[in-house]
Tab-separated table of C-alpha atoms in Angstrom:
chain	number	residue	atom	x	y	z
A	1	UNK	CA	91.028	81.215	85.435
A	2	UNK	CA	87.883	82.327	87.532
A	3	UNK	CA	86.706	81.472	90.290
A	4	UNK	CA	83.803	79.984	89.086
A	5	UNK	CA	85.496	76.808	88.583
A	6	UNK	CA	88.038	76.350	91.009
A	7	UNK	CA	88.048	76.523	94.729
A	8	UNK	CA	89.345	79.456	96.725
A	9	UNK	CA	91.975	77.139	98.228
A	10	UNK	CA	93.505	77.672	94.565
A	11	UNK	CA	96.812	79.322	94.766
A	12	UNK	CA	96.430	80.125	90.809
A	13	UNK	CA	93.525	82.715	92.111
A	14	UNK	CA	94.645	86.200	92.750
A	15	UNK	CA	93.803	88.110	95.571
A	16	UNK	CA	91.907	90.766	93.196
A	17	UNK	CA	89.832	87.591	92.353
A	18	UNK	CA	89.262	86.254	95.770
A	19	UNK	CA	88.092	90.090	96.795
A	20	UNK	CA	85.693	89.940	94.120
A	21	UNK	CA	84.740	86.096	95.533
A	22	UNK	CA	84.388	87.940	99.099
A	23	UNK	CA	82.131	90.688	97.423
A	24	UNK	CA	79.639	87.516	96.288
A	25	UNK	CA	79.610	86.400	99.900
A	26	UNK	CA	81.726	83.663	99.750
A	27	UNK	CA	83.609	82.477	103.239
A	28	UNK	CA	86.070	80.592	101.218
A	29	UNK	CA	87.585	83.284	99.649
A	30	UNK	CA	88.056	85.306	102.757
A	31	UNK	CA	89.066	82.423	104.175
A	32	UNK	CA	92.174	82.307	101.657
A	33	UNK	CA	92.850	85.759	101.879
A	34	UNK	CA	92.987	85.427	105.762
A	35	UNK	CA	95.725	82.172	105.026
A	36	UNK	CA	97.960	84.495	102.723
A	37	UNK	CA	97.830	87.819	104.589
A	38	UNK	CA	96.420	87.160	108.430
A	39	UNK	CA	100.251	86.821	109.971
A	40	UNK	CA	101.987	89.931	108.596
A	41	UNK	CA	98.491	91.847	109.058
A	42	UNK	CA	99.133	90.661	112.988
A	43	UNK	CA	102.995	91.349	112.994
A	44	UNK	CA	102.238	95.127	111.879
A	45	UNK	CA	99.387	95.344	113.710
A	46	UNK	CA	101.466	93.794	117.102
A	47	UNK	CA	104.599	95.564	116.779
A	48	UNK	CA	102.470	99.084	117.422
A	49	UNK	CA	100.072	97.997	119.913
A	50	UNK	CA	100.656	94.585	121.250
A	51	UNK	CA	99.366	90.972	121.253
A	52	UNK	CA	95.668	91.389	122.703
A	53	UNK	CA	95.121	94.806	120.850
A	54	UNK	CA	96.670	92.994	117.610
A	55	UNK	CA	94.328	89.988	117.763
A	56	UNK	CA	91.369	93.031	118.003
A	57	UNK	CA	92.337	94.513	115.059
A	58	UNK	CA	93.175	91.869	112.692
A	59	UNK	CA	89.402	90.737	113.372
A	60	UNK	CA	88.314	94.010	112.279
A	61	UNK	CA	89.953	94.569	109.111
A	62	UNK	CA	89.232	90.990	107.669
A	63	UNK	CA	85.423	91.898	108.466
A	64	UNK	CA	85.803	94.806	107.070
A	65	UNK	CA	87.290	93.417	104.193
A	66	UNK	CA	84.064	90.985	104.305
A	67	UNK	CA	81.520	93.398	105.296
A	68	UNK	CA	83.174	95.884	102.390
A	69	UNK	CA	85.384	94.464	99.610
A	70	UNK	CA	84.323	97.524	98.015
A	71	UNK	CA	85.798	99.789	100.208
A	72	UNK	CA	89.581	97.616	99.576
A	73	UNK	CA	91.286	99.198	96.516
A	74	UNK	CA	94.412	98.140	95.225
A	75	UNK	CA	95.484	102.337	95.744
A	76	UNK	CA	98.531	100.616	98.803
A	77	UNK	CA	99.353	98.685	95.197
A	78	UNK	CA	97.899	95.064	96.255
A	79	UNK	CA	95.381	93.350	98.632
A	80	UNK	CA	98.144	92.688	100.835
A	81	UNK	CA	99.371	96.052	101.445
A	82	UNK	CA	96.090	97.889	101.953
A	83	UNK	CA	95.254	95.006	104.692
A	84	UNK	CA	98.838	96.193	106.307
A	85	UNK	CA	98.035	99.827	105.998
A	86	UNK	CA	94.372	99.841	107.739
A	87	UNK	CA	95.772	97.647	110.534
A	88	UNK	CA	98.734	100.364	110.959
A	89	UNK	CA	95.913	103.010	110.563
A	90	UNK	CA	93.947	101.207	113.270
A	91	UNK	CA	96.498	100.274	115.592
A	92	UNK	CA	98.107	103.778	115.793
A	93	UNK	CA	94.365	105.214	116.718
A	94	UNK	CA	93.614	102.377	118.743
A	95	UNK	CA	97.274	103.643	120.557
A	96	UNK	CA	95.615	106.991	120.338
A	97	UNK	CA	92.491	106.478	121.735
A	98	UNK	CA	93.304	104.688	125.261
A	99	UNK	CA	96.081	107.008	125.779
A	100	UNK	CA	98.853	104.186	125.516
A	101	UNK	CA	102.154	105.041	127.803
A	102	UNK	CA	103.947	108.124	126.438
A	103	UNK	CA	106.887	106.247	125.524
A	104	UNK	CA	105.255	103.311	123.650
A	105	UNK	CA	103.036	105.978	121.495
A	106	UNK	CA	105.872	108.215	120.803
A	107	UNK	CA	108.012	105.054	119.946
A	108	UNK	CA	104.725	103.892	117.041
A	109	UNK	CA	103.120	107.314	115.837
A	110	UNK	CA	106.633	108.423	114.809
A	111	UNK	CA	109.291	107.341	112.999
A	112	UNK	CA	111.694	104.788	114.535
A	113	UNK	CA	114.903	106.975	113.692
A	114	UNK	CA	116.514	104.978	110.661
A	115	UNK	CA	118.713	107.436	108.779
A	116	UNK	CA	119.154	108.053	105.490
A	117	UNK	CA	122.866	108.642	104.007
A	118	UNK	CA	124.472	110.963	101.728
A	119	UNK	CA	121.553	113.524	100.476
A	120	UNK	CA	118.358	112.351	102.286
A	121	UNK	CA	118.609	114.773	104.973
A	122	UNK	CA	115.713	116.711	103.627
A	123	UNK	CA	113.730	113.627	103.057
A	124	UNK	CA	114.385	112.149	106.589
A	125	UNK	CA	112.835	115.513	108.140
A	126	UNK	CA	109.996	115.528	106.155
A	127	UNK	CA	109.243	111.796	106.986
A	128	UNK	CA	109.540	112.705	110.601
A	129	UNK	CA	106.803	115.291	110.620
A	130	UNK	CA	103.274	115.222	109.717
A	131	UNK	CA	104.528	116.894	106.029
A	132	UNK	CA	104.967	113.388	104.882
A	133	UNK	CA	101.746	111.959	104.719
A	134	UNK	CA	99.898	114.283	102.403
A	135	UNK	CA	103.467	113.687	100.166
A	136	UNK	CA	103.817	110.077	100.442
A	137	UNK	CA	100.454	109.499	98.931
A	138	UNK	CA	101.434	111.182	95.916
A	139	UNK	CA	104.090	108.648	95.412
A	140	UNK	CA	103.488	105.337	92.999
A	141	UNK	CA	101.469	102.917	95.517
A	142	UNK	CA	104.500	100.796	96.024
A	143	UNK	CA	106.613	103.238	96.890
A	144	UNK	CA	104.504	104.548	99.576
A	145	UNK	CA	103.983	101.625	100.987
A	146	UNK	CA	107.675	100.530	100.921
A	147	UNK	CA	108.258	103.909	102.628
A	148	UNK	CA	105.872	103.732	105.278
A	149	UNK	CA	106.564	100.404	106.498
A	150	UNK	CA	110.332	101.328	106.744
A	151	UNK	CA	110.047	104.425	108.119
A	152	UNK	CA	106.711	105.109	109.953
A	153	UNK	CA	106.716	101.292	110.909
A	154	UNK	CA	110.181	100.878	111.615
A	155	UNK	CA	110.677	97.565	109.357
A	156	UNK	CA	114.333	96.449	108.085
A	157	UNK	CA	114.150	96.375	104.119
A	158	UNK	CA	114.654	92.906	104.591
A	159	UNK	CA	111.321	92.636	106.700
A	160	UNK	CA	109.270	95.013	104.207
A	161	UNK	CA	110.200	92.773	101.614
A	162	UNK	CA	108.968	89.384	103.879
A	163	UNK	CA	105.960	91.246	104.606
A	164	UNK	CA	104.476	92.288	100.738
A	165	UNK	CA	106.154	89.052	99.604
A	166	UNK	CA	108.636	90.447	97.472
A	167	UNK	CA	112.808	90.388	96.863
A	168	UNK	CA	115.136	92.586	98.709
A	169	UNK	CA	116.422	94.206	96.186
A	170	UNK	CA	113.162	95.480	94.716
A	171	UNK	CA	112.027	97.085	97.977
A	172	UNK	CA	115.536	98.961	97.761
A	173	UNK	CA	114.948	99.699	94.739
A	174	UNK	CA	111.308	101.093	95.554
A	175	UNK	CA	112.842	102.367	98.512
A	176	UNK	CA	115.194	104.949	96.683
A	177	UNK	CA	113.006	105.717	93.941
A	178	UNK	CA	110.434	106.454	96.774
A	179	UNK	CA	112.992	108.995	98.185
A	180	UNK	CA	114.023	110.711	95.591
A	181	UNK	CA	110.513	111.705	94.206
A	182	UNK	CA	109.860	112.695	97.833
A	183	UNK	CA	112.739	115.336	96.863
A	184	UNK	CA	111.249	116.420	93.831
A	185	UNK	CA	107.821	116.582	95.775
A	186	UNK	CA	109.823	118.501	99.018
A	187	UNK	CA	111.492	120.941	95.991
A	188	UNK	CA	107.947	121.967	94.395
A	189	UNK	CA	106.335	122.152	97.631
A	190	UNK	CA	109.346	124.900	98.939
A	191	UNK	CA	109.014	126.697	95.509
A	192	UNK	CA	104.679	126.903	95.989
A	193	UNK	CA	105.593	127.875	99.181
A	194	UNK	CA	107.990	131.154	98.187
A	195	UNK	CA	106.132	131.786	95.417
A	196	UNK	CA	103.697	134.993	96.050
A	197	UNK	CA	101.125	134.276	93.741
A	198	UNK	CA	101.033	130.698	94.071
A	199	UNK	CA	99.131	128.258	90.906
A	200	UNK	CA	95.383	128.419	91.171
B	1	UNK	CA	84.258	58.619	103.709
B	2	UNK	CA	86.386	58.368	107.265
B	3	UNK	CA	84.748	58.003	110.096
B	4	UNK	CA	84.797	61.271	112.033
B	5	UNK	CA	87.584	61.470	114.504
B	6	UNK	CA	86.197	64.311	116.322
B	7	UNK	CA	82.994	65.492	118.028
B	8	UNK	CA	82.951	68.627	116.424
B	9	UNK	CA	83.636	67.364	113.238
B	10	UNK	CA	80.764	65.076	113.485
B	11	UNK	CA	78.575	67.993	114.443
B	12	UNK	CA	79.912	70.175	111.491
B	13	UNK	CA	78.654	67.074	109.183
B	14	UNK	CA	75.383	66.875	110.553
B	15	UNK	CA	74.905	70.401	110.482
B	16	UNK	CA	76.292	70.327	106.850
B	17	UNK	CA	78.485	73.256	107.022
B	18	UNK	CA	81.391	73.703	104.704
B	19	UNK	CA	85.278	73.966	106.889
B	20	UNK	CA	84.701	77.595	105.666
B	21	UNK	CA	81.262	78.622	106.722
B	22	UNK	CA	82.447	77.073	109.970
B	23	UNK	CA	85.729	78.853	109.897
B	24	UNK	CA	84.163	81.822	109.402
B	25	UNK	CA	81.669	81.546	112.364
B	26	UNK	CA	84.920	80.523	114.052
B	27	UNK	CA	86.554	83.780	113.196
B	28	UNK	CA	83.509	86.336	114.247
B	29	UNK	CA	83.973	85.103	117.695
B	30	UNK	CA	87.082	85.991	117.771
B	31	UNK	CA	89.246	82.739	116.800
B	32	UNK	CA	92.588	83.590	115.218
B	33	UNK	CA	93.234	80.098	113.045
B	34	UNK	CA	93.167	79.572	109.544
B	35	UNK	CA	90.405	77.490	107.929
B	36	UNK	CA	93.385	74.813	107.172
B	37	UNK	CA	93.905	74.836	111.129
B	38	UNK	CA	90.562	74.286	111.721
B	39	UNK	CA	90.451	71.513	109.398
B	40	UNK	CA	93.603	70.520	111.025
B	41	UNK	CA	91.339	70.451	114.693
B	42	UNK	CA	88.436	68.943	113.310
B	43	UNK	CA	90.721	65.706	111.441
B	44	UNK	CA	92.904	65.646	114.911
B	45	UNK	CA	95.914	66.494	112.743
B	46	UNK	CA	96.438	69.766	115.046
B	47	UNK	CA	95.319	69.327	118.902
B	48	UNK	CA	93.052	72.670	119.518
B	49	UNK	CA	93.390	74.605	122.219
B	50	UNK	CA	90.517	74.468	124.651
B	51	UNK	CA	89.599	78.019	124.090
B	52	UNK	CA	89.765	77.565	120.024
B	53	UNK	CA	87.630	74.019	120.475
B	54	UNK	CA	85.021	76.449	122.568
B	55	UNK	CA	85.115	79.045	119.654
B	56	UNK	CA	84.026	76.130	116.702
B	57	UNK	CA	81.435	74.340	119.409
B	58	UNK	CA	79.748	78.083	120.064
B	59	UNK	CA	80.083	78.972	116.390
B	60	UNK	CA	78.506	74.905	115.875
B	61	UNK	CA	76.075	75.564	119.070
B	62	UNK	CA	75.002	78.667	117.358
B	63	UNK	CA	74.132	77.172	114.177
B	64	UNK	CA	72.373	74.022	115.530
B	65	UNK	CA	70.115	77.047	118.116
B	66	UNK	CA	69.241	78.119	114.161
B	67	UNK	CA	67.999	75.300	112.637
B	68	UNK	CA	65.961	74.880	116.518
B	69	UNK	CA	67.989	72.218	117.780
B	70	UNK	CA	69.227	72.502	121.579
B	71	UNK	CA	73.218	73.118	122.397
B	72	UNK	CA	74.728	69.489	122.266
B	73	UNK	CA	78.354	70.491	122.480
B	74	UNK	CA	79.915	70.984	125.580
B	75	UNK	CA	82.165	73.681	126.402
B	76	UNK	CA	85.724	73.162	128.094
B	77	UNK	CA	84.001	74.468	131.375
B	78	UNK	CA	81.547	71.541	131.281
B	79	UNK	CA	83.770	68.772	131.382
B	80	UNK	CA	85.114	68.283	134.753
């Protein structure tokens, strides 16, 4: 099915397809992608920063999205997620920028403190420094995102899963695999590390 | 065709905008409902709020000012 002939309104139409509809100028489509994803974009986007600054920023990334559908890959693994991710990018350096309160910034630019069990020890300190950004975008795209919305954003598995419209069990699922090539990417990272001649 | 419940809705049929081009107009000044809400305001299935009814009669004010008409819809602020 295109888009050519149905309407935007069309839940059969993909959100690739309506980014491509946004790309040809049509309001419609960003209208429908606004009806989908505009209320988990504001509940990431208002759980950092707040009501006022939320309503800011979800503004901005659907024009954006309008003013560059080019610039929205599927590399946060769909529409959805990569809307979630610029309006966490945004918030945090909108928290950045007017100097929020010490203790609301500390409590959004870091990690909310939700432990790992067992063997994620490793993991859990590398996702509470600044290491874990350049590794977590090595990960599949749903991993990372499932990742950073649990750990950087502080979501329940059971919210993550609300939020990118998907079961419970898979974000667990993504969840774990997530961690455990974070361990493999933690390991070779060490090893580069140690090693004195280190691959060109 | 129903008879337009609504002034705004009247206006956005004169003006022969689509609920979307009007939603969108709506939305780049700052109004956070869906183009279904809208449609919702505009049918008087959903009762706008008076800020959100400002939003669509600037975002309709604006587009009659293009086509060189005058501002016709009043704002909240004007009806006392």
């Amino acid at each position: 099915m295109t888009l050519s002939d149905v309407t935007a309104q069309d839940t059969d139409v993909s959100d690739e397809a309506l980014v491509i509809a946004v790309a040809r100028r049509r309001h419609d489509a960003l209208a429908e992608i606004y009806e989908r994803h505009g209320a988990a974009v504001h509940e990431v986007a208002e759980r950092i920063c707040g009501v006022s600054c939320a309503d800011e920023l979800v503004h901005q990334v659907f024009l954006d999205l309008w003013h560059g559908p080019e610039d929205f890959s599927m590399s946060h693994g769909s529409i959805r997620a990569e809307l979630l991710m610029r309006a966490h990018r945004m918030a945090v350096d909108d928290l950045r920028r007017v100097g929020a309160s010490k203790e609301g910034a500390t409590a959004s630019l870091t990690p909310p403190g939700r432990r790992l069990h067992g063997s994620g020890r490793d993991e859990y300190a590398a996702i509470r420094s600044d290491r874990a950004w350049p590794l977590l975008s090595q990960l599949p795209a749903a991993e990372h995102t499932a990742i950073w919305l649990t750990y950087f954003v502080g979501y329940t598995a059971a919210e993550v899963a609300r939020l990118l419209d998907l079961s419970e069990a898979k974000i667990k699922r993504q969840l774990g695999s997530g961690l455990r090539g974070l361990r493999v990417l933690l390991v070779s990272e060490r090893r580069q590390a140690a090693s004195p001649h280190p691959p060109s | 065709m129903p008879e337009p419940v609504d002034v705004l809705e009247k206006a956005r049929r004169t003006l022969n905008l689509s609920i979307s081009d009007l939603w969108f107009r709506y939305f780049s000044l700052g109004g956070m409902s869906t183009a279904l809400e809208v449609e919702a305001f505009l049918y008087g299935a959903l009762v706008a709020e008076p800020h959100n009814r400002d939003l669509l009669a600037v975002a309709l004010n604006e587009r009659f000012s293009e086509v060189g008409q005058d501002h016709p819809l009043a704002y909240a602020d004007d009806v006392v």
